[in-house]
Coordinates of C-alpha atoms in Angstrom, one line a residue:
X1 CA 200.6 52.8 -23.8
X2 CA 199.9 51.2 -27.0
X3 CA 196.4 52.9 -27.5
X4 CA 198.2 56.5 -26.3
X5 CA 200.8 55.7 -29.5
X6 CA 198.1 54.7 -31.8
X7 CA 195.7 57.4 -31.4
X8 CA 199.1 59.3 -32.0
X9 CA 199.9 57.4 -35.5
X10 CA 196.4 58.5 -36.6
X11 CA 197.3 62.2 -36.3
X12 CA 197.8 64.1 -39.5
X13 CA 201.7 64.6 -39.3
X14 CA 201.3 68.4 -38.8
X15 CA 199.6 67.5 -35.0
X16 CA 202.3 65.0 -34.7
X17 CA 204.8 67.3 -35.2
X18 CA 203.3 69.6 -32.7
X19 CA 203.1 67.2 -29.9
X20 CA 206.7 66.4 -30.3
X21 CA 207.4 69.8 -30.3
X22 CA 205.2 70.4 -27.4
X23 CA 206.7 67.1 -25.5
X24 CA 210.1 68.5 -26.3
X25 CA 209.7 72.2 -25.1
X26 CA 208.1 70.3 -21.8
X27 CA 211.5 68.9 -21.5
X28 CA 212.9 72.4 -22.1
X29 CA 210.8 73.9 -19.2
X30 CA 211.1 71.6 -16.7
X31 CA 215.2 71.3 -16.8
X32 CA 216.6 74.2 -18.4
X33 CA 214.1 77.0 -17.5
X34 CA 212.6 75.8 -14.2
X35 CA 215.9 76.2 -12.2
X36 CA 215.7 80.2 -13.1
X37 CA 211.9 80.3 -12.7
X38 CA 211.2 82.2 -9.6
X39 CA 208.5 78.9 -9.5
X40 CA 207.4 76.6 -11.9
X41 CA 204.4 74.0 -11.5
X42 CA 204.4 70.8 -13.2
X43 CA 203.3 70.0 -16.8
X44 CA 204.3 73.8 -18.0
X45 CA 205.4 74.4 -21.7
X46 CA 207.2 77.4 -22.5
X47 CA 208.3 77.7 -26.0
X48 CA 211.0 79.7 -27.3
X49 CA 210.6 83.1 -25.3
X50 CA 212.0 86.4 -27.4
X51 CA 213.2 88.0 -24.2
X52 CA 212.3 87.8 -20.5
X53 CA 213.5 87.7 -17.0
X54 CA 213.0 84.0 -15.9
X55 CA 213.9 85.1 -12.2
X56 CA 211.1 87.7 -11.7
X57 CA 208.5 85.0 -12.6
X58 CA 206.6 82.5 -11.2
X59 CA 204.9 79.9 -13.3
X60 CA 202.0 77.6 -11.9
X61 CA 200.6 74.2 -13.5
X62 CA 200.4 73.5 -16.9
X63 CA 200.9 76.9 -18.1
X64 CA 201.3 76.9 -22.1
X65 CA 203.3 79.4 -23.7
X66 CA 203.4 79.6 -27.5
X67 CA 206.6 81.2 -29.1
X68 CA 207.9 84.4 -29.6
X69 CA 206.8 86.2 -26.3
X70 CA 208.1 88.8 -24.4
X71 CA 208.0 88.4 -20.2
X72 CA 209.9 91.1 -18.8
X73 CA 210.8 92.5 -14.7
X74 CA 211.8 96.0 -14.6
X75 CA 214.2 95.7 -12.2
X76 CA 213.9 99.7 -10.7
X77 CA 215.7 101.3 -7.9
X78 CA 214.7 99.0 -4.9
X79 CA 215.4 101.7 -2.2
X80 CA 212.6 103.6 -4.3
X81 CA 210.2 101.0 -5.8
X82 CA 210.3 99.0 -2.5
X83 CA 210.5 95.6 -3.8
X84 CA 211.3 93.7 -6.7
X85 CA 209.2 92.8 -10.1
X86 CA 206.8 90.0 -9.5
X87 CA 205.0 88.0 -12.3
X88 CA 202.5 85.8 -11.6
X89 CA 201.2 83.0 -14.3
X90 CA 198.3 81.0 -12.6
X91 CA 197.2 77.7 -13.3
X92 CA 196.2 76.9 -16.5
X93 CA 197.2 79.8 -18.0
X94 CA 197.8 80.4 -22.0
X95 CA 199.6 82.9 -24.1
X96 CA 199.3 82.9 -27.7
X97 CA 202.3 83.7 -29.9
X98 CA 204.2 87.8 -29.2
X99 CA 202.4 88.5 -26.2
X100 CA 204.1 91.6 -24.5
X101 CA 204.3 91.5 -20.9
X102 CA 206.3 94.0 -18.5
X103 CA 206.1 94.4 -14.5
X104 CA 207.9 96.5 -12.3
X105 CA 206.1 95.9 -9.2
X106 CA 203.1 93.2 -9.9
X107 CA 201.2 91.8 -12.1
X108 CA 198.9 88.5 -11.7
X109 CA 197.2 86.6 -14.4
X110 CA 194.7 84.4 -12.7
X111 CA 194.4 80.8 -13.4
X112 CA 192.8 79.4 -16.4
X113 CA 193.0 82.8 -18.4
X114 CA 193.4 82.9 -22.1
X115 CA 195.2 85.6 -23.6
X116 CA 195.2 85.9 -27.6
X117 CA 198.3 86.4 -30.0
X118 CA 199.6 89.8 -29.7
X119 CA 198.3 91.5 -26.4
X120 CA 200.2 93.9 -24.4
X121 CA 199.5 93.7 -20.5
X122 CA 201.2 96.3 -18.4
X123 CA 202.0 98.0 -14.4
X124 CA 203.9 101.0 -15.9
X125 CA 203.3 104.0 -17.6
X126 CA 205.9 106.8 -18.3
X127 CA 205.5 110.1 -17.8
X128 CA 205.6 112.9 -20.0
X129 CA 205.6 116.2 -17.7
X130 CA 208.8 117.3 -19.2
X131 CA 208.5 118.9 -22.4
X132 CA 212.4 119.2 -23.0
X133 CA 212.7 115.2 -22.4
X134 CA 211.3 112.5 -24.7
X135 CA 208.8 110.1 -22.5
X136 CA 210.7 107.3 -22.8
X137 CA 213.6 108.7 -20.4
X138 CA 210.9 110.1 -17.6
X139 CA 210.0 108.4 -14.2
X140 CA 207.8 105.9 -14.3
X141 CA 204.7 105.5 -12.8
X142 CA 203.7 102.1 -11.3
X143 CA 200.4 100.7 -10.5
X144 CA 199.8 96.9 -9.8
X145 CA 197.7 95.0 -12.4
X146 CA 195.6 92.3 -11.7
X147 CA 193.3 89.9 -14.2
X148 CA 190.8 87.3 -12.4
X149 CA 190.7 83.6 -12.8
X150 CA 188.8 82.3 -16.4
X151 CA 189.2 85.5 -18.5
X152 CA 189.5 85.5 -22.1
X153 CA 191.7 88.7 -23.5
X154 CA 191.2 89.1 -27.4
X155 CA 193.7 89.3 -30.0
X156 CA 196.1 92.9 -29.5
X157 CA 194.2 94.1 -26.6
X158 CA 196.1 96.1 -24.2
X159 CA 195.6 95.8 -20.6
X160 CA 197.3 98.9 -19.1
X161 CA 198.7 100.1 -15.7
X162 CA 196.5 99.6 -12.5
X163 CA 194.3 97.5 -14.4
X164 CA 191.8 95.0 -12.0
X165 CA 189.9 92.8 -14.2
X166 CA 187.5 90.8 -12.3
X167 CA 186.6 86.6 -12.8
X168 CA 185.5 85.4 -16.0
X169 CA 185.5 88.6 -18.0
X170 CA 185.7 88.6 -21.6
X171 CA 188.1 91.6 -23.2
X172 CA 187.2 92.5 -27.2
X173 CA 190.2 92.5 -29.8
X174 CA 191.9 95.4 -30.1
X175 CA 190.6 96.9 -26.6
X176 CA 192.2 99.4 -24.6
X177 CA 191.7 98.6 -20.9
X178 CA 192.3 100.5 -17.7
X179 CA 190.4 100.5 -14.7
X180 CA 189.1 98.3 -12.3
X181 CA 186.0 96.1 -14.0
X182 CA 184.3 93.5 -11.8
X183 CA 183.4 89.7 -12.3
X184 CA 181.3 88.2 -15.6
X185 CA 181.3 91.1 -18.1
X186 CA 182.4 91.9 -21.6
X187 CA 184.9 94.8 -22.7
X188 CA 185.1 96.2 -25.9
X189 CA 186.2 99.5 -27.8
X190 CA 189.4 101.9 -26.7
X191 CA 188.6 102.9 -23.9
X192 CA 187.3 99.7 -23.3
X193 CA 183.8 99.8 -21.5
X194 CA 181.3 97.7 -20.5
X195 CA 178.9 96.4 -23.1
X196 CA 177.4 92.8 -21.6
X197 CA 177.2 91.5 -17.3
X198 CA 175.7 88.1 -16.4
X199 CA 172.4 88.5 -14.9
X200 CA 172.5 86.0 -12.2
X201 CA 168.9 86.4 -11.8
X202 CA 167.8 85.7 -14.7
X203 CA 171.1 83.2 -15.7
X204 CA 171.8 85.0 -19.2
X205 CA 174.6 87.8 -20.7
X206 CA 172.6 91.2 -20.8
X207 CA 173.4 94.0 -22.6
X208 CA 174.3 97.0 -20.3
X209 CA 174.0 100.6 -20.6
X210 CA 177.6 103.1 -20.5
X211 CA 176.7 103.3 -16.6
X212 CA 177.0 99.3 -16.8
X213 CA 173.6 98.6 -16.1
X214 CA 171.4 96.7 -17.8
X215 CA 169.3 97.5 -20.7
X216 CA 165.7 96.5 -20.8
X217 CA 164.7 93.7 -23.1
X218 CA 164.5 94.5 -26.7
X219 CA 161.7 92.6 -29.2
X220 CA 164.7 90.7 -31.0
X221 CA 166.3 89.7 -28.0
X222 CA 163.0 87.6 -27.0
X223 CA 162.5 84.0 -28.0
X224 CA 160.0 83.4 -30.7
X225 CA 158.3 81.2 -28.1
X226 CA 157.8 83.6 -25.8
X227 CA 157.0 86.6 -28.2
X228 CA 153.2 88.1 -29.0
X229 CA 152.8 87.0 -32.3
X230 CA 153.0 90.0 -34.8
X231 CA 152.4 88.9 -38.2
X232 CA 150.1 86.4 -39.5
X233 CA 153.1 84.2 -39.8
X234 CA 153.4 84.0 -36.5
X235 CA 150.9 82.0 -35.8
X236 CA 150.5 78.6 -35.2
X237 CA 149.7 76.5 -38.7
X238 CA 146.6 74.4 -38.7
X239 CA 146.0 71.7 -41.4
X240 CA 142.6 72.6 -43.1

């Protein structure tokens, strides 16, 4: 106990602050929220949500959730939609500040996932048949959307309806996703598309062609160790 509270007085004061803070909203979590929580697992922090719908949402273990957020269960027409909203926050899970998150059927964020200040992740799109009716009064169109354990989504990426992101897959900033993508690659661009897959055989990241396969070894991509030497500085230096 002692060595916990002085490795705490040696803190600059602006990490001692947030600890408090963080051992406060703990407190917060566990006896104000956790009672509306659909679940909540232990060691959670939720800080200061802008809106959501605490019932429609289940939290697992020490979930961290940074200020300003919006979590929110579109509660739809149950004799249509079939069930209700279900939000899923696995283990280990982080949101950075004004995330955007809105589920009408399901969506799952598997555990250990980081997702970055500002993303938008999504089941629902409207429609926009109707041409004498703005969009934002049409049906909606539900699809469930589903990121995999260890994924890292980038600052203001949008993850959009039906979306299945596989394990450990790595989502660029400002990336527009839809689609189902599988386990250990890198998304970037709008629409987002493969651009790297882990090579299990060979153990590294590979660059990938648009059809996600990967690209053959390029000259700078090669060691210097294991490269034909090129220039007469390539060579080995012998003393005289």
């Amino acid at each position: 106990m002692i060595g916990r509270l002085t490795r705490f007085w040696r803190q600059p004061p602006t990490r001692r602050r947030q600890r408090l803070g963080f051992l406060w909203a703990g407190w917060v979590t566990r006896f104000w929220h956790g009672p509306r929580l659909r679940a909540l697992g232990g060691g959670s922090i939720i800080q200061a949500p802008l809106f959501w719908t605490p019932e429609y949402i289940e939290v697992g273990n020490d979930v961290l959730i940074w200020p300003g957020c919006r979590f929110e269960g579109i509660d739809l027409d149950t004799a249509s939609a079939g069930t209700a909203p279900r939000i899923v926050l696995g283990d280990g899970v982080s949101f950075q500040q004004h995330c955007h998150l809105t589920a009408a059927l399901h969506v799952e964020i598997g555990a250990r996932t980081s997702v970055l200040f500002g993303v938008m992740i999504t089941d629902t799109d409207h429609r926009y048949d109707r041409i004498d009716q703005p969009p934002a009064l049409q049906p909606l169109e539900v699809r469930p959307t589903i990121i995999g354990e260890n994924c890292f989504i980038g600052a203001r990426a949008s993850i959009q309806a039906g979306t299945r992101l596989g394990r450990h897959c790595i989502v660029g900033t400002n990336a527009v996703v839809r689609g189902d993508f599988p386990d250990y690659c890198v998304l970037v661009g709008a629409p987002a598309r493969i651009v790297k897959r882990y090579d299990a055989a060979s153990g590294e990241w590979r660059r990938t062609a648009p059809d996600g396969s990967f690209l053959a070894a390029s000259p700078d991509s090669i060691s210097p160790q294991s490269r034909e030497p090129q220039t007469p500085d390539d060579y080995p230096k012998t003393s005289p």
